[in-house]
Short mmCIF file of N, CA and C in Angstrom, two decimals:
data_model
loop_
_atom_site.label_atom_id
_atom_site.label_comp_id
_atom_site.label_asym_id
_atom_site.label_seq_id
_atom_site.Cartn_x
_atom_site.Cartn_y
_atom_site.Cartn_z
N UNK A 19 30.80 -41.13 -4.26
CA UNK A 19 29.47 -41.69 -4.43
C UNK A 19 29.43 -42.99 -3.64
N UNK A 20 28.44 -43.22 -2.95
CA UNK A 20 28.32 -44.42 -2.03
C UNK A 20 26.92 -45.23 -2.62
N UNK A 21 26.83 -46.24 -2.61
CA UNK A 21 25.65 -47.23 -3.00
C UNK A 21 25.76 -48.52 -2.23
N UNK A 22 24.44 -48.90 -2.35
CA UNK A 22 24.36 -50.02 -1.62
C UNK A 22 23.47 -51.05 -2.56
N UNK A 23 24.64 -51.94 -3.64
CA UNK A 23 23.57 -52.75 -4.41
C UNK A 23 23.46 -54.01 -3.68
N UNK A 24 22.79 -54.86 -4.35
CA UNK A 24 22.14 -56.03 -3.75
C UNK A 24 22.87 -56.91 -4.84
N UNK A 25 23.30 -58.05 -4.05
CA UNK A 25 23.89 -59.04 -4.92
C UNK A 25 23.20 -60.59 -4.46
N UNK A 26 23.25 -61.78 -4.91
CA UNK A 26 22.70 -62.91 -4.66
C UNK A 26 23.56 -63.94 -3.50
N UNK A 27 23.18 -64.67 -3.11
CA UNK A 27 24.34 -64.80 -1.77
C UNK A 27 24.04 -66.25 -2.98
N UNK A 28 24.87 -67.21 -2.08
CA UNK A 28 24.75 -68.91 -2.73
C UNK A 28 23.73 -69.48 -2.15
N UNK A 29 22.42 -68.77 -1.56
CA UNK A 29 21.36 -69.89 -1.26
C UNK A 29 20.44 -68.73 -1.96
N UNK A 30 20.83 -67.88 -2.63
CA UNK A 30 19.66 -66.94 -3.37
C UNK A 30 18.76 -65.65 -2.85
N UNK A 31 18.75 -65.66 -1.74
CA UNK A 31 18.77 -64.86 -0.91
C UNK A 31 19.71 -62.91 -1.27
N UNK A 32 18.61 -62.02 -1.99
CA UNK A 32 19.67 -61.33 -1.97
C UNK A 32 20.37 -60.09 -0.89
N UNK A 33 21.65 -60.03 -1.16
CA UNK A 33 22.09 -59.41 -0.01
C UNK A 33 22.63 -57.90 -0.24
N UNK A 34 22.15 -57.03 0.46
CA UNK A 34 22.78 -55.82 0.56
C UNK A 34 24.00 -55.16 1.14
N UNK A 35 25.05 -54.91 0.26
CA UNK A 35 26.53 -54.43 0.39
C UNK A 35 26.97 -53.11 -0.14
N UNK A 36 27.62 -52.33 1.29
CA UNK A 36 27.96 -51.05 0.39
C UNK A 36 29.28 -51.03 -0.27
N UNK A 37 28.94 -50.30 -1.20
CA UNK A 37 30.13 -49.76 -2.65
C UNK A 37 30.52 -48.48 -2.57
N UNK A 38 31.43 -48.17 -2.49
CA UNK A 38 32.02 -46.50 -2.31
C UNK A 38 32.76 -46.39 -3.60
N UNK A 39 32.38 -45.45 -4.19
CA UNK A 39 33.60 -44.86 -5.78
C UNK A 39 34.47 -43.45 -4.92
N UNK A 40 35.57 -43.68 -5.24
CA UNK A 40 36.20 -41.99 -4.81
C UNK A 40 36.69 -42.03 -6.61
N UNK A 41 36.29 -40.84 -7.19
CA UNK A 41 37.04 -40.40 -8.19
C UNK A 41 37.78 -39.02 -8.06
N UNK A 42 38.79 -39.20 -8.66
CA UNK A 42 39.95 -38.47 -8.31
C UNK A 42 41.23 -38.12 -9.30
N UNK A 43 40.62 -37.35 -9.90
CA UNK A 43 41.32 -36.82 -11.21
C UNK A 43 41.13 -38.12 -12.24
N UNK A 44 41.87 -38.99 -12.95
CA UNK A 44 42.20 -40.02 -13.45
C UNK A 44 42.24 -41.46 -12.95
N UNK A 45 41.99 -40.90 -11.48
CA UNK A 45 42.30 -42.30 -10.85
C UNK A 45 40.59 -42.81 -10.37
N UNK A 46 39.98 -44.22 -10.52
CA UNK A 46 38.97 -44.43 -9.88
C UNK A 46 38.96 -45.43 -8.64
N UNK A 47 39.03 -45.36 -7.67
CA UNK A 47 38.88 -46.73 -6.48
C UNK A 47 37.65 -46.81 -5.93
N UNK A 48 37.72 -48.34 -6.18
CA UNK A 48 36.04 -48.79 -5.32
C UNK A 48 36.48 -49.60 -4.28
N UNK A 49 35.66 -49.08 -3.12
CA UNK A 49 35.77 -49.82 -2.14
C UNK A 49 34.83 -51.10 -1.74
N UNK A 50 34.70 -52.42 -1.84
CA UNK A 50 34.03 -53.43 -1.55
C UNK A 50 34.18 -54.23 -0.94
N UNK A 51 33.10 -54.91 -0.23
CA UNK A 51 33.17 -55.81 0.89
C UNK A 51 33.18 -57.50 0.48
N UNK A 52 32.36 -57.34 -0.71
CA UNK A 52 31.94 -58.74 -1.49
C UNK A 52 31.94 -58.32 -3.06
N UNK A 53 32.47 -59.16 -3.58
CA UNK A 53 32.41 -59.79 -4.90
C UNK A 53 31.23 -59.29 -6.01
N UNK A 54 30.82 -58.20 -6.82
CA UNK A 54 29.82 -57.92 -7.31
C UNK A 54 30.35 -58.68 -8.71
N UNK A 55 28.44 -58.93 -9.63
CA UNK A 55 29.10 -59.32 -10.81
C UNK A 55 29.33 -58.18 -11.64
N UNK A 56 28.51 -57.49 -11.34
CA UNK A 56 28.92 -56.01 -12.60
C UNK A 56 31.01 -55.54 -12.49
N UNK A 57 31.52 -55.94 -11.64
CA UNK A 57 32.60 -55.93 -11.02
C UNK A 57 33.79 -56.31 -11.61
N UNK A 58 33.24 -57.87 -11.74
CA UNK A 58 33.78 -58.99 -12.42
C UNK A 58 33.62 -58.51 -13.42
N UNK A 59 32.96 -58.69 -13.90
CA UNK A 59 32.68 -58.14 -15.67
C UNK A 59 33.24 -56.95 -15.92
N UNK A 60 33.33 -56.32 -15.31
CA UNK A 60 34.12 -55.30 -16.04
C UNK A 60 35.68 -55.34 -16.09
N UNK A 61 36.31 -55.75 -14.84
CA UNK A 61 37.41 -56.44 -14.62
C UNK A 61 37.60 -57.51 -15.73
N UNK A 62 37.00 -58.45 -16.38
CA UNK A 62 36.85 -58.94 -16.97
C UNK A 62 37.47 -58.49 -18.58
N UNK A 63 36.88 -57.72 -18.17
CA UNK A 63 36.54 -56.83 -20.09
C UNK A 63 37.87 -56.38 -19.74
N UNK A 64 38.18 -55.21 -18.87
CA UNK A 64 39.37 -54.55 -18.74
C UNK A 64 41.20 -55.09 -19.00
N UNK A 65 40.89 -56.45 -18.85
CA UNK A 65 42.01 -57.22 -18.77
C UNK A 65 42.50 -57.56 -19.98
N UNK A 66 41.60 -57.58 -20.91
CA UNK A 66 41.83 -58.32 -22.71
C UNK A 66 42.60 -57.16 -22.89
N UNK A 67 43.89 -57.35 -23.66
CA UNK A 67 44.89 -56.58 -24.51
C UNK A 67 43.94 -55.32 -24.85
N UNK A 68 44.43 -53.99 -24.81
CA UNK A 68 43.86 -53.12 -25.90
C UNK A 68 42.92 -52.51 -25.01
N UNK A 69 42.07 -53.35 -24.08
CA UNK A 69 40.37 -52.91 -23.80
C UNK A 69 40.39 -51.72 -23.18
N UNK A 70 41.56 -51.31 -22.14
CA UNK A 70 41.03 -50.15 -21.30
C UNK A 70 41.93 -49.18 -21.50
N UNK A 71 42.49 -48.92 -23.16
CA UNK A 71 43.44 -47.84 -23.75
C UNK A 71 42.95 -46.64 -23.61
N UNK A 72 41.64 -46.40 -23.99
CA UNK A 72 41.25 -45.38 -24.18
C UNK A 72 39.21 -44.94 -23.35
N UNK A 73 39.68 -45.22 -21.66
CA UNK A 73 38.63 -45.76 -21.45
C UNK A 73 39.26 -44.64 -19.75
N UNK A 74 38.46 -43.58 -20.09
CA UNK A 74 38.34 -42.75 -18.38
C UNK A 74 38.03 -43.27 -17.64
N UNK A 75 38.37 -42.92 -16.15
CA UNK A 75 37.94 -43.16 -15.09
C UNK A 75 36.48 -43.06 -14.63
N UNK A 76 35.68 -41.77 -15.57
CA UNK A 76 34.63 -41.27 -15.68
C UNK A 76 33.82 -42.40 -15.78
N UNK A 77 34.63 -42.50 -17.06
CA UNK A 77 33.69 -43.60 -17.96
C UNK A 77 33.70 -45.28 -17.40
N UNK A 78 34.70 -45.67 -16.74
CA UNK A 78 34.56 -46.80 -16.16
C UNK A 78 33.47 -46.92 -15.42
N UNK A 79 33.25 -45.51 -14.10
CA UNK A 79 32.39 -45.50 -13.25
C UNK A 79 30.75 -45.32 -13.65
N UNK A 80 30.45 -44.34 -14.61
CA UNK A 80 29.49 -44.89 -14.83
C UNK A 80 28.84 -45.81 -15.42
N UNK A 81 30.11 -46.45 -16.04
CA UNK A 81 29.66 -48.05 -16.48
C UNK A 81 29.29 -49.37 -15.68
N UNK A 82 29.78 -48.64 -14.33
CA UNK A 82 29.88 -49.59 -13.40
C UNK A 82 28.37 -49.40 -12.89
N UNK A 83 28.09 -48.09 -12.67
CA UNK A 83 26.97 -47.88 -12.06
C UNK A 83 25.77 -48.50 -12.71
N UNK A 84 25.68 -48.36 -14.29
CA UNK A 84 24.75 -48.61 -15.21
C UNK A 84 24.51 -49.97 -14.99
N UNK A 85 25.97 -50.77 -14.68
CA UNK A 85 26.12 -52.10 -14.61
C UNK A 85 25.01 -52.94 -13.54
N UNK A 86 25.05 -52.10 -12.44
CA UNK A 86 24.19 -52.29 -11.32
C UNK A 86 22.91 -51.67 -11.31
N UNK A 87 22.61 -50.73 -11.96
CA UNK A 87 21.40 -50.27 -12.12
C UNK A 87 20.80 -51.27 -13.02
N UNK A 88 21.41 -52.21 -14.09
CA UNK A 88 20.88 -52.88 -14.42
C UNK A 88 20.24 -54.21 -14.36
N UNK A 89 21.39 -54.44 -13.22
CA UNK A 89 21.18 -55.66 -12.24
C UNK A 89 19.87 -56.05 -11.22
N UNK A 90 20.00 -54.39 -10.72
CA UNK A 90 18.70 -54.38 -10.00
C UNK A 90 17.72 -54.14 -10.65
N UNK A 91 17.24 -53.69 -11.91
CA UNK A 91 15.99 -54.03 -12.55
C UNK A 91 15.94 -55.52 -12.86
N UNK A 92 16.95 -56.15 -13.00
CA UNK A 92 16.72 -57.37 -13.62
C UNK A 92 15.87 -58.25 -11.87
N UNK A 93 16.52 -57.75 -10.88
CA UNK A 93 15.93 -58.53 -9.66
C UNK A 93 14.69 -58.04 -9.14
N UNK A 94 14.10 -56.49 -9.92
CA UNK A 94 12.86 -56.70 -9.35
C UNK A 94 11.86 -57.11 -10.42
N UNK A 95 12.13 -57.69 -11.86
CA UNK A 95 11.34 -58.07 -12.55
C UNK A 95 10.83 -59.06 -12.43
N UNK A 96 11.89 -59.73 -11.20
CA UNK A 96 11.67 -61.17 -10.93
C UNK A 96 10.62 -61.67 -10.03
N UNK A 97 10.04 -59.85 -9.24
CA UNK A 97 9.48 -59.98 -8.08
C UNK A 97 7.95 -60.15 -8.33
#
């Protein structure tokens, strides 16, 4: 799956970067150019003791996706 979300640069301006998921049995890799926050945050979450015991590859990815689908409603509400 390939996407191209939009993230905020440091003068606000937002910028468009592509995201590639390869999923692959158990394993998930994203490929990125820049720093997303849905990214962070999940990285985030993933790191606390316990958090990503019982947590698919499946399920990471479309969390990730949701993550950014949610992002970008939040930037065109703004519009």
């Amino acid at each position: 799956l390939h996407s191209f979300p939009t993230r905020r640069s440091s003068d606000l301006a937002p910028v468009k970067t592509p995201v590639l998921f390869v999923l692959n049995g158990t394993a998930l890799v994203t490929v990125r150019f820049i720093d997303l926050r849905p990214f962070a945050n999940a990285i985030e979450r993933m790191s606390r003791p316990g958090a990503a015991a019982n947590v698919s590859a499946e399920s990471l990815m479309l969390t990730l996706i949701e993550a950014m689908v949610d992002r970008l409603a939040d930037a065109l509400e703004q519009v």
